XYZ file of C-alpha atoms in Angstrom:
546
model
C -1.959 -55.106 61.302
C -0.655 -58.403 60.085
C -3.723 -59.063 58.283
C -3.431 -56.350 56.063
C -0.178 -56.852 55.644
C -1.188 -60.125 54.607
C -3.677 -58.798 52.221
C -1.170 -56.450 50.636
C 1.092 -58.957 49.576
C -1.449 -61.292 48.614
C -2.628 -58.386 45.232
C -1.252 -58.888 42.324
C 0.818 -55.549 41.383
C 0.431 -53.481 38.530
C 3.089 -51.550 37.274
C 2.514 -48.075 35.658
C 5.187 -49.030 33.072
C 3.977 -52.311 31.920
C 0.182 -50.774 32.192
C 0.921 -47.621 29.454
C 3.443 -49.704 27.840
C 1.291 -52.662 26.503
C -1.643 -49.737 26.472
C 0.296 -47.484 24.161
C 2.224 -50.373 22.225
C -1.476 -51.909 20.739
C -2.128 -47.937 20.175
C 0.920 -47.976 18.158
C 0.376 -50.880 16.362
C -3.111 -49.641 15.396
C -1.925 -46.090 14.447
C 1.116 -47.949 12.476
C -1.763 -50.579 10.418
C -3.595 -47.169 9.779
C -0.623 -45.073 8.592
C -0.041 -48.162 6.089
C -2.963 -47.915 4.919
C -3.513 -44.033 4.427
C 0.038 -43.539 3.069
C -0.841 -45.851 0.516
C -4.564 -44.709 -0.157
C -2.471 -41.290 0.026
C 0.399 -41.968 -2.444
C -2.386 -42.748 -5.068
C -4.305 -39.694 -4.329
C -1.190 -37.043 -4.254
C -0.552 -38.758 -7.962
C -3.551 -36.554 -9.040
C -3.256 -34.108 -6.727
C 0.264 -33.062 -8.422
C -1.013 -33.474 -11.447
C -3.701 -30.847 -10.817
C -1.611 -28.563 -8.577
C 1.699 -28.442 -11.038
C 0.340 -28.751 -14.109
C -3.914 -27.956 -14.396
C -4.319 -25.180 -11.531
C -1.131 -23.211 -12.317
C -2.456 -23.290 -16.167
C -5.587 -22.364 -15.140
C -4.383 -19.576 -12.647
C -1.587 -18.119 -15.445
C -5.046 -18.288 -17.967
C -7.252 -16.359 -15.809
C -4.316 -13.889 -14.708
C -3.713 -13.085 -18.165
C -7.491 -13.133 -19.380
C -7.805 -10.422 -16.490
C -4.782 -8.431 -17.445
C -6.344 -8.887 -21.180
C -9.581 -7.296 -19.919
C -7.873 -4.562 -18.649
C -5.325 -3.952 -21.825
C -9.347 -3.662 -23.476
C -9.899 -0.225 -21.492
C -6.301 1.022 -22.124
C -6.167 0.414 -25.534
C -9.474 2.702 -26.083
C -7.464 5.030 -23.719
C -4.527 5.057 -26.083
C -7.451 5.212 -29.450
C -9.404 8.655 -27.889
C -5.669 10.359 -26.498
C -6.688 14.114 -27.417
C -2.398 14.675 -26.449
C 0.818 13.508 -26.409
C 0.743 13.515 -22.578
C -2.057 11.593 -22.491
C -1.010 9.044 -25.046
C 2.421 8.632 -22.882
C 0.107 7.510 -20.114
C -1.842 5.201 -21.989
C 1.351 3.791 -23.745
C 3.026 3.371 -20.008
C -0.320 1.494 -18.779
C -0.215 -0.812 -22.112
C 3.565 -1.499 -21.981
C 3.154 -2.395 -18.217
C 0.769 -4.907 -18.669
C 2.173 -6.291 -22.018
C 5.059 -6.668 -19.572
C 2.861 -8.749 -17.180
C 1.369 -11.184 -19.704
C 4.722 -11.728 -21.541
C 5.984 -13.062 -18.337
C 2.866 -14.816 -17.130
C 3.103 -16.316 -20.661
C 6.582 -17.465 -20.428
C 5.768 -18.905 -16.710
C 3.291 -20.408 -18.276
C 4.919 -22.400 -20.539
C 1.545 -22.175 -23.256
C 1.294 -23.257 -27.033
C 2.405 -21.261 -30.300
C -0.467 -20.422 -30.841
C -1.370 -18.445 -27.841
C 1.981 -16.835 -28.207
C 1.121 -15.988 -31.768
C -2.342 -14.136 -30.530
C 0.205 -11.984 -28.351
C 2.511 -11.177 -31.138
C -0.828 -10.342 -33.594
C -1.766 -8.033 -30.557
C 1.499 -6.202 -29.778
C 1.512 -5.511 -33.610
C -1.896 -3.807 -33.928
C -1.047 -1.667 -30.730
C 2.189 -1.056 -32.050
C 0.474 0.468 -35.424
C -2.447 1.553 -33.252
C 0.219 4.150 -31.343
C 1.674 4.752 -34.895
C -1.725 6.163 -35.770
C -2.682 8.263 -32.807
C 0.856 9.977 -32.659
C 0.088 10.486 -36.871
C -3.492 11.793 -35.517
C -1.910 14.278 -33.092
C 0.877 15.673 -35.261
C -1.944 16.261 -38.090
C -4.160 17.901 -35.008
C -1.702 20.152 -34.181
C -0.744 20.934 -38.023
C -4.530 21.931 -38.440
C -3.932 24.454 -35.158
C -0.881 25.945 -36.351
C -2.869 26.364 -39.690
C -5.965 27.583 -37.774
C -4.114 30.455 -35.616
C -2.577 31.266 -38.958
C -5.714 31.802 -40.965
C -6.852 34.168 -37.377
C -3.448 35.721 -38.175
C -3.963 36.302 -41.534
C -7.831 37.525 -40.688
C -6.138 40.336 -38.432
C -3.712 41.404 -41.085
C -6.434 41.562 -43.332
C -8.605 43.634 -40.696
C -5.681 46.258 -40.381
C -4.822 46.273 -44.096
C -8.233 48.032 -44.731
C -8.648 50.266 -42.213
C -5.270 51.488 -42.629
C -6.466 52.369 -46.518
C -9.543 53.505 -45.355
C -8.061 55.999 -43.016
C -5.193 56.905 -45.825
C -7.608 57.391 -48.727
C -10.661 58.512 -47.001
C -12.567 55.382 -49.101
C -14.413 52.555 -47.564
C -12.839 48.866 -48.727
C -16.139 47.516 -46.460
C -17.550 45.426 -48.802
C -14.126 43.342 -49.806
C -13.228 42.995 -46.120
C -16.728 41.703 -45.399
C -16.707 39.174 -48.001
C -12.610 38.289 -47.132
C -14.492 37.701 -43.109
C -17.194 35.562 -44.528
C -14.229 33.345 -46.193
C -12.470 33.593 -43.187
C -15.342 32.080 -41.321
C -16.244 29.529 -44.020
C -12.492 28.412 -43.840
C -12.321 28.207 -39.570
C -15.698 26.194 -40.347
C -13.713 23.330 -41.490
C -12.232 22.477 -37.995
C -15.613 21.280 -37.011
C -16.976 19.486 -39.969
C -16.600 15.988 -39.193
C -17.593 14.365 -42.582
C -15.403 14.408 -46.013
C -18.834 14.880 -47.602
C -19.366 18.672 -45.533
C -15.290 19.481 -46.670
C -15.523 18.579 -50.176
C -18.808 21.017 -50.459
C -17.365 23.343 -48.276
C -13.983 23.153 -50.174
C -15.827 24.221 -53.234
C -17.588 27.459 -51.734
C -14.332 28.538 -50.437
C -12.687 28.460 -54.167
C -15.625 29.912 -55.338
C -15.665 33.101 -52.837
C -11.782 33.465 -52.849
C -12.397 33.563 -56.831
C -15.157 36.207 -56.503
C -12.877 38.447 -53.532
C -10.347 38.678 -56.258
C -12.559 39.909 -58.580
C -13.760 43.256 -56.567
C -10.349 43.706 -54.352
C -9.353 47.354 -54.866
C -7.002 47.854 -57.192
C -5.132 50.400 -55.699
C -4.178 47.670 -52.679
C -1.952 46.163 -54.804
C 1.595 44.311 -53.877
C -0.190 43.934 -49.817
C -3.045 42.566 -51.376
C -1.261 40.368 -53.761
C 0.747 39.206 -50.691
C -2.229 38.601 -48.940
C -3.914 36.825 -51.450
C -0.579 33.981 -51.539
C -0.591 33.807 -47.742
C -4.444 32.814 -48.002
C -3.664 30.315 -50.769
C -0.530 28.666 -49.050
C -3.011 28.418 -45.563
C -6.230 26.691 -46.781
C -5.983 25.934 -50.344
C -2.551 24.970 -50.507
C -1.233 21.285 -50.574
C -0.517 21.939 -46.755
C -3.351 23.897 -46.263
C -6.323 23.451 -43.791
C -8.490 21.788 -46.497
C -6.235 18.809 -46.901
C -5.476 18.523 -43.318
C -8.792 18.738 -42.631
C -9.136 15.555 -45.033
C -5.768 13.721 -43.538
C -7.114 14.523 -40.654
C -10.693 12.750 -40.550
C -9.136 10.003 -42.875
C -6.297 9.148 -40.078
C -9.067 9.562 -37.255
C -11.370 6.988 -39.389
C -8.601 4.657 -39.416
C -7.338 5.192 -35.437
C -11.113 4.137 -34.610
C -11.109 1.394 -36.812
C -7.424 0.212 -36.078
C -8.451 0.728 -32.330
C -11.957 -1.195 -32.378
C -10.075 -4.275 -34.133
C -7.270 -4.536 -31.712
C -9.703 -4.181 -29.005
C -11.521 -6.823 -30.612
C -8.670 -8.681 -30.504
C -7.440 -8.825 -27.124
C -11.101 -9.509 -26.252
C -10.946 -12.589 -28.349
C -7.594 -13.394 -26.962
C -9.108 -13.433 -23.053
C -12.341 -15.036 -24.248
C -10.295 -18.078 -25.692
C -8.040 -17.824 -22.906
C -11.204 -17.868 -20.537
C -12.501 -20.993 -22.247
C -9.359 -23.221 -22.003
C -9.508 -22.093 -18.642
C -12.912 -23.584 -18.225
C -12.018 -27.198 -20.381
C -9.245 -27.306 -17.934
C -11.191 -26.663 -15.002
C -13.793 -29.266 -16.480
C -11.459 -31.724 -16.859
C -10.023 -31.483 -12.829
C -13.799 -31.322 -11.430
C -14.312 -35.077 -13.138
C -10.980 -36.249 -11.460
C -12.024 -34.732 -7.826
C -15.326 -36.772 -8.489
C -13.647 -40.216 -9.050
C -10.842 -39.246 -6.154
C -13.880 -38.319 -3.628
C -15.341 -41.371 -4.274
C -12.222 -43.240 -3.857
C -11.720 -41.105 -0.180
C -15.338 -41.584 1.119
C -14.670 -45.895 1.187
C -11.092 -44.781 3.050
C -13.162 -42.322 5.184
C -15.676 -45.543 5.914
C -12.713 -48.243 6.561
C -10.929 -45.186 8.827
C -14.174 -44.796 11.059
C -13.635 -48.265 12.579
C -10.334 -47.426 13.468
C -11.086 -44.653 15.091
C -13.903 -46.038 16.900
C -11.309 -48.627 18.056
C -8.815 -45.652 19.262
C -11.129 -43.952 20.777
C -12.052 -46.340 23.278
C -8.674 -47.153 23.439
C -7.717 -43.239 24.008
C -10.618 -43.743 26.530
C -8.867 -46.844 28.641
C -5.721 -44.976 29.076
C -7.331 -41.491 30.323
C -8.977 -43.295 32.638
C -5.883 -45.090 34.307
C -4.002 -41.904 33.698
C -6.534 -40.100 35.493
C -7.082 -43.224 38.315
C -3.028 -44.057 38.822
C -1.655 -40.338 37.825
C -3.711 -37.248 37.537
C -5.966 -37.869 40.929
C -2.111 -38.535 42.675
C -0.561 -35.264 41.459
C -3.654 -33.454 42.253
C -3.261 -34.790 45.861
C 0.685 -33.528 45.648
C 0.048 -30.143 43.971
C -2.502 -29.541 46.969
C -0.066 -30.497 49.141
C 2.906 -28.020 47.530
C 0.366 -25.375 47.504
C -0.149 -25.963 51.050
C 3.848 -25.890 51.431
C 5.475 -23.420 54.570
C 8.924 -23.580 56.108
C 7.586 -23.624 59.403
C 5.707 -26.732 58.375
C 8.434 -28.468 55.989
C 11.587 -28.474 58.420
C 14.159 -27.031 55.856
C 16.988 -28.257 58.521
C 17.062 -31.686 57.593
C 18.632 -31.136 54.570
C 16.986 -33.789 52.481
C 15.612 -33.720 49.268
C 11.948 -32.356 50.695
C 14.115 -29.037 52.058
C 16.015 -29.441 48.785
C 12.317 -29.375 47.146
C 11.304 -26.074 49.646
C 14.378 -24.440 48.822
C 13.844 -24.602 45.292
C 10.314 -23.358 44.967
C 11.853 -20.305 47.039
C 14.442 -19.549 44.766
C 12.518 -19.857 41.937
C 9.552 -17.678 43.308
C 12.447 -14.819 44.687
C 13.270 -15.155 40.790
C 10.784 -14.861 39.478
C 8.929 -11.778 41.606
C 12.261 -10.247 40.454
C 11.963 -10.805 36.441
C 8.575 -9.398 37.343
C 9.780 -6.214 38.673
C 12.546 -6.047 35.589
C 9.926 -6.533 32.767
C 7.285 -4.133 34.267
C 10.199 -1.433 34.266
C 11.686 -2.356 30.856
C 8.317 -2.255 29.618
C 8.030 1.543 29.956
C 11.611 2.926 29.079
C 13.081 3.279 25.777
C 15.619 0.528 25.047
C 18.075 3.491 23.069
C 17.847 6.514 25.565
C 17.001 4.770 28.986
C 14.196 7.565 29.339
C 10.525 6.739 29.641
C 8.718 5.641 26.208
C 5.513 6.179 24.509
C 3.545 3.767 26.477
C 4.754 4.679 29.847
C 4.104 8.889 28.210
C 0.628 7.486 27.224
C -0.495 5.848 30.290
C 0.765 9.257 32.288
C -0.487 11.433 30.417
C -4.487 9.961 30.725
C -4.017 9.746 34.457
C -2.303 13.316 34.745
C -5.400 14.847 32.374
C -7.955 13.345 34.458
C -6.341 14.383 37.555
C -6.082 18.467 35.873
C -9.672 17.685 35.306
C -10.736 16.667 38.524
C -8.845 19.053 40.574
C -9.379 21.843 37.846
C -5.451 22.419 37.039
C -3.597 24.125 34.095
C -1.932 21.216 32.483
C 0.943 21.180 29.329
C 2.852 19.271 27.098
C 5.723 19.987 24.644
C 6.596 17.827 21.767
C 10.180 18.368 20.663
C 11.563 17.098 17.675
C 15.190 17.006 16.183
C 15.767 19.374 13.495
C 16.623 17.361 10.274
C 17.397 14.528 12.200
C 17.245 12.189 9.081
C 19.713 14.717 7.286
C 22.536 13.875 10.582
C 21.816 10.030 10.122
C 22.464 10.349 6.183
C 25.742 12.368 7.275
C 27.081 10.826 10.336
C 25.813 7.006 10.365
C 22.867 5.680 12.066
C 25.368 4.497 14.990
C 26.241 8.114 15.641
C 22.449 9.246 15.403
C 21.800 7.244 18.100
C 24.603 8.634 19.695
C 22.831 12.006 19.263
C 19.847 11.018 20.364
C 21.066 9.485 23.643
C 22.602 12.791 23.991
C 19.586 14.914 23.556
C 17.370 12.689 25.902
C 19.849 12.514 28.805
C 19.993 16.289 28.436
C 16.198 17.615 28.645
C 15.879 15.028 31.194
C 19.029 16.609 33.041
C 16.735 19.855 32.147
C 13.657 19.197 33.735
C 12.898 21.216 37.124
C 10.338 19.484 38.967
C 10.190 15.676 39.753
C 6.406 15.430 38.433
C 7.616 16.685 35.104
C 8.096 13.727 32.653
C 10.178 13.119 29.325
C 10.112 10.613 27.096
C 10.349 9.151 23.460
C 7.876 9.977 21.553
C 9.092 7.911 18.461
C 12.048 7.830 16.687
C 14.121 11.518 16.903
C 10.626 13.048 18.310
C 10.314 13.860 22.155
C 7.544 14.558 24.259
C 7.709 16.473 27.471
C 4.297 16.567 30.470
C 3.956 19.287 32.599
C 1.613 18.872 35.271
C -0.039 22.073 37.113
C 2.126 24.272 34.589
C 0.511 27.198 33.345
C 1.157 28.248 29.386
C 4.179 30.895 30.291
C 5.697 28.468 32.565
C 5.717 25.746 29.380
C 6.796 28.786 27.514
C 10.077 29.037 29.663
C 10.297 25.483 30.266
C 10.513 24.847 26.315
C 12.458 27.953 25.492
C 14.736 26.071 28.271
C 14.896 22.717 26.892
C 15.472 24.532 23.677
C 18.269 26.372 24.819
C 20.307 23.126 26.998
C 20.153 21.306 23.278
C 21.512 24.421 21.857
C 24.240 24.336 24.312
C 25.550 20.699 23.582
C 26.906 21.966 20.260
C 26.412 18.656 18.551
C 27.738 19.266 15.001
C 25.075 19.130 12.471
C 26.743 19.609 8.938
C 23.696 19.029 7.063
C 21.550 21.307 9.238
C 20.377 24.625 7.565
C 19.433 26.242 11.051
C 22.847 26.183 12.886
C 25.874 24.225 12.304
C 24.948 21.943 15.139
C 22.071 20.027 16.724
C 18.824 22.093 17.095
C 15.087 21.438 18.302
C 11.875 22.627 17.573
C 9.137 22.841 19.580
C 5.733 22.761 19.641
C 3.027 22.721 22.667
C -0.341 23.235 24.057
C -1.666 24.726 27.635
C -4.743 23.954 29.026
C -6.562 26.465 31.477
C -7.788 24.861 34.940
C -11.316 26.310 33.586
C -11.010 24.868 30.110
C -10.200 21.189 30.987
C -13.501 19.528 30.825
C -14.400 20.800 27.753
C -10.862 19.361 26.135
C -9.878 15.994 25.273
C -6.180 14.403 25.190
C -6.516 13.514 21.471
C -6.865 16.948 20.784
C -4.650 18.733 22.883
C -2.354 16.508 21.262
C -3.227 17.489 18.001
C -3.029 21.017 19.033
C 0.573 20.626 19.993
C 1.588 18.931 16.705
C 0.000 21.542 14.917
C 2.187 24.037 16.811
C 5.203 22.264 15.750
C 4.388 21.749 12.782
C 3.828 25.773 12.361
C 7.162 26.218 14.283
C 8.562 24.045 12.095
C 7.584 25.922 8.911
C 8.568 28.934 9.817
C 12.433 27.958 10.022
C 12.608 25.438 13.253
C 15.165 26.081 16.568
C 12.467 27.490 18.048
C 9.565 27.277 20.443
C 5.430 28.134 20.023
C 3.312 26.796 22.925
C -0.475 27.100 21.940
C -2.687 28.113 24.437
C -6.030 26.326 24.570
C-alpha cells in the first residue's frame, strides 16, 4: 500500500488544461498563419471576383434577359402583323407593351450604352407604326364588309325590283336581272382577289358590263332603276366603293407585311447583337477564371501541407480526448444509466441525491411535455375540438374496423354558409368567435361517445359516425343542422337566413358494401353531396348513400 503510494507520487502529472491548452494554442497559431495567408490570397481573388459579379455577370445576365424577352417580342410582333380583329390586336398590343415594359427596365438596370438604347427607341417606333397599320388594315377590312353586305343588299333589291314588274306587267325583265347577277358576282369577286393586277382587270369588266346593263334595262323601270343604278355606282365604282378599297386594302396589307417583317427583323438584330456582347463579355471573364485558377491551384498546393499538419494535429487531440475524456464519461453515463434510488441513498442529501433528484424531475417533466404535445398534436388550436390529423388517423382505423366487422359506417362534412362573407362583415376576430361557437355546439350535439367532430379546415367541419346507418346520419345531420340554426348567430351578409347557417353534405356505407369502397372516395362522395347541397341554396342536409 505504501509502495504504490510511493509510485503515485513519484508520476509526473498531467493536467487536462495545460494538455488541450498548449494542444489547441499551436492549433491556433497554425489556423491563425493560414487565415493570413488565405485572407490575403483571398482579398486578391474577391478583387476579380467583384469585378465579374457587379459589373460582367449582371451585364451579361440583363443581356441575355433582354435577348430572351427580344426573342419573344419576335413572335408577338407577327401576332400583332396577322391580327384578323381588333380583339385580337388588343392582345397582341398588351403582350408587346408588357414586355417593352420588361426590357425598358432591364435596360435602365442595366445601365447599357446609347446605342443599345437607340436600337430600343428604332424598335418601339416601327411597332408603334406597325399597330398604326394593322388598326388602318382593320378599319379598311371592315369598310370592304360594310361595302360587301351592301352590294348583297343592293343584289336583293334588285331581285325584288324585277319580279315585282314581272308580276305587275306580265313581262319577263330575265335577261337584265341575269346580267345585273353576273355583275353582282363579278363585283363580290373582288373580296378574294389578292393581286392589284386581278382588280385592275377585273375593275375594267365591271365598267364594261355595268355600261352594257344600262344599255338593255327596261325602260319602263325608270326612277327605281335610275336609283338603282346610283346606289350600284356609289358601292363599287365610287371613290368609296369596293374597287378602291379593295386596292387600299391590298396596298395597306402589302405594307403591314413589309412594316411587320422589318421590325421583326429588327428586334432579331437587336437580340443577336445583344447575344454577342453577351458572349465578348463572357469571353473576356472565362480568361480571368483561367489566370485566377491558376493562381488558387499553388494556394490549394501550399494549403495541403497545412492541413496535413492539422490533421495529425486534429488526430493528437482526439486521441487524448478520447484516452483522458470520452472513455471516462462513457464509464459515468453507464453508471447514470445504471442509476436507482434504492441504490443511490437519496437521504444523504449531497450533491449525488442532488444529482438523483434532478434526473427525476427532469424525466417526471419531461414524460409530462410528452403527454401535452401528443394531445396538442391532434386538437385544433382555435376550437379545442379534434383536427384533421387526429379526423384522419380515426377515420382509417374506424373504416377498417366497418370493414372487418362488416358495419354501416358515415361521415358528414359541414361547412359554414358564406363564412368568408361574416369575416368580411364582422372581423376575422369575431369569425373566430363564430367558429368556436359552431364547434363547441355540434360537439355539445353529438349523441354517442364513439361519434367524433372535428376541423376539417378553416370554417369546414367534419363529423364520423361509426356503426350509423344512412337514416341515422340523416337525423344526426338534419340535427347538427338544426342546433347551429338555433344559436342565431347574426349573419348580415348571409342570403339564406339572417344568421349563421350550415350545409351539409355526407356519405353512408352499407355493412355489405364496405370492401368494395375506399376512404378517398367515400370522401369524395360526401364533398360531392355538399357541394350539390350547396348549389341548390345551402342550410340544408343530403347524405349520399353508397
Amino acid at each position: 500500500m505504501i509502495s504504490a503510494k510511493k509510485h503515485n507520487k513519484s508520476q509526473k502529472r498531467f493536467s487536462l488544461n495545460k494538455v488541450f491548452t498548449s494542444a489547441f494554442s499551436v492549433l491556433f497559431l497554425i489556423f491563425l498563419s493560414l487565415t493570413i495567408s488565405v485572407y490575403y490570397q483571398l482579398n486578391t481573388f474577391r478583387a476579380a471576383l467583384e469585378s465579374s459579379l457587379l459589373d460582367s455577370i449582371p451585364t451579361i445576365i440583363s443581356f441575355d434577359s433582354i435577348a430572351n424577352r427580344s426573342e419573344r417580342l419576335v413572335f408577338y410582333t407577327e401576332k400583332l402583323s396577322t391580327a384578323d380583329s381588333h380583339p385580337a390586336l388588343r392582345i397582341a398590343n398588351k403582350k408587346i407593351q408588357s414586355e417593352l415594359n420588361q426590357i425598358e427596365e432591364q435596360l435602365r438596370a442595366a445601365k447599357l450604352d446609347e446605342v443599345v438604347l437607340k436600337e430600343y427607341e428604332a424598335i418601339k417606333f416601327e411597332l408603334d407604326e406597325l399597330d398604326d397599320l394593322v388598326t388602318l388594315r382593320l378599319e379598311t377590312n371592315q369598310k370592304a364588309s360594310d361595302v360587301e353586305r351592301k352590294l348583297y343588299a343592293l343584289f336583293d333589291e334588285a331581285k325584288a325590283l324585277s319580279a315585282t314588274i314581272s308580276k305587275a306587267t306580265g313581262t319577263s325583265s330575265s335577261s337584265w336581272f341575269e346580267e345585273f347577277s353576273q355583275l353582282t358576282i363579278m363585283s363580290a369577286n373582288l373580296m378574294s382577289a389578292d393581286k392589284l393586277n386581278q382588280i385592275r382587270k377585273s375593275s375594267q369588266k365591271i365598267r364594261n358590263k355595268y355600261a352594257y346593263i344600262q344599255t338593255i334595262q327596261p325602260a319602263y323601270l325608270g326612277e327605281r332603276l335610275s336609283t338603282l343604278n346610283a346606289d350600284f355606282q356609289d358601292i363599287v365604282l365610287g371613290e368609296q366603293g369596293l374597287i378602291n378599297l379593295r386596292v387600299k386594302q391590298l396596298r395597306i396589307k402589302g405594307r403591314t407585311t413589309g412594316r411587320g417583317n422589318f421590325t421583326e427583323k429588327l428586334v432579331s438584330d437587336f437580340a443577336r447583337a445583344l447575344n454577342f456582347k453577351s458572349a465578348v463579355i463572357n469571353k473576356k471573364i472565362l480568361a480571368n477564371a483561367q489566370n485566377e485558377k491558376e493562381t488558387i491551384d499553388l494556394q490549394i498546393r501550399l494549403l495541403g501541407f497545412f492541413v496535413f499538419i492539422c490533421i495529425v494535429l486534429f488526430g493528437f487531440i482526439a486521441w487524448q480526448l478520447r484516452q483522458r475524456v470520452i472513455v471516462r464519461l462513457i464509464g459515468l453515463n453507464n453508471y447514470v444509466s445504471q442509476f436507482d434510488r434504492k441504490f443511490l441513498n437519496t437521504k444523504l442529501k449531497d450533491e449525488i441525491s442532488d444529482i438523483a433528484l434532478t434526473f427525476d424531475s427532469y424525466v417526471d417533466t419531461i414524460e409530462q411535455q410528452k403527454k401535452e404535445l401528443s394531445q396538442l398534436a391532434m386538437q385544433d388550436g382555435l376550437t379545442k375540438i379534434a383536427n384533421r390529423r387526429a379526423f384522419d388517423k380515426l377515420f382509417l382505423n374506424t373504416f377498417d374496423l366497418a370493414k372487418r366487422n362488416k358495419q354501416a359506417l358515415s361521415i358528414l362534412l359541414i361547412d359554414v354558409d358564406f363564412f368568408k362573407m361574416y369575416n368580411d362583415e364582422y372581423g376575422h376576430i369575431k369569425g373566430d368567435e363564430a367558429l368556436i361557437a359552431v364547434a363547441t355546439t355540434l360537439k355539445q350535439s353529438l349523441k354517442r361517445e364513439v361519434d367524433l367532430i372535428a376541423r376539417y379546415g378553416g370554417e369546414e367541419f367534419v363529423c364520423l359516425l361509426p356503426n350509423c346507418d344512412h337514416e341515422g346520419a340523416c337525423k344526426v345531420a338534419e340535427d347538427l343542422r338544426l342546433a347551429i340554426e338555433t344559436l342565431k348567430e347574426p349573419h348580415k351578409s348571409s342570403s339564406v337566413a339572417e344568421h349563421i347557417t350550415i350545409s351539409i353534405g355526407g356519405a353512408t356505407i352499407r355493412n355489405t358494401e364496405v370492401s368494395s369502397i375506399s376512404p378517398q372516395f367515400m370522401l369524395k362522395e360526401a364533398d360531392i353531396a355538399l357541394y350539390r347541397v350547396k348549389s341548390k341554396g345551402r342550410n340544408a342536409v343530403q347524405v349520399s348513400r353508397l
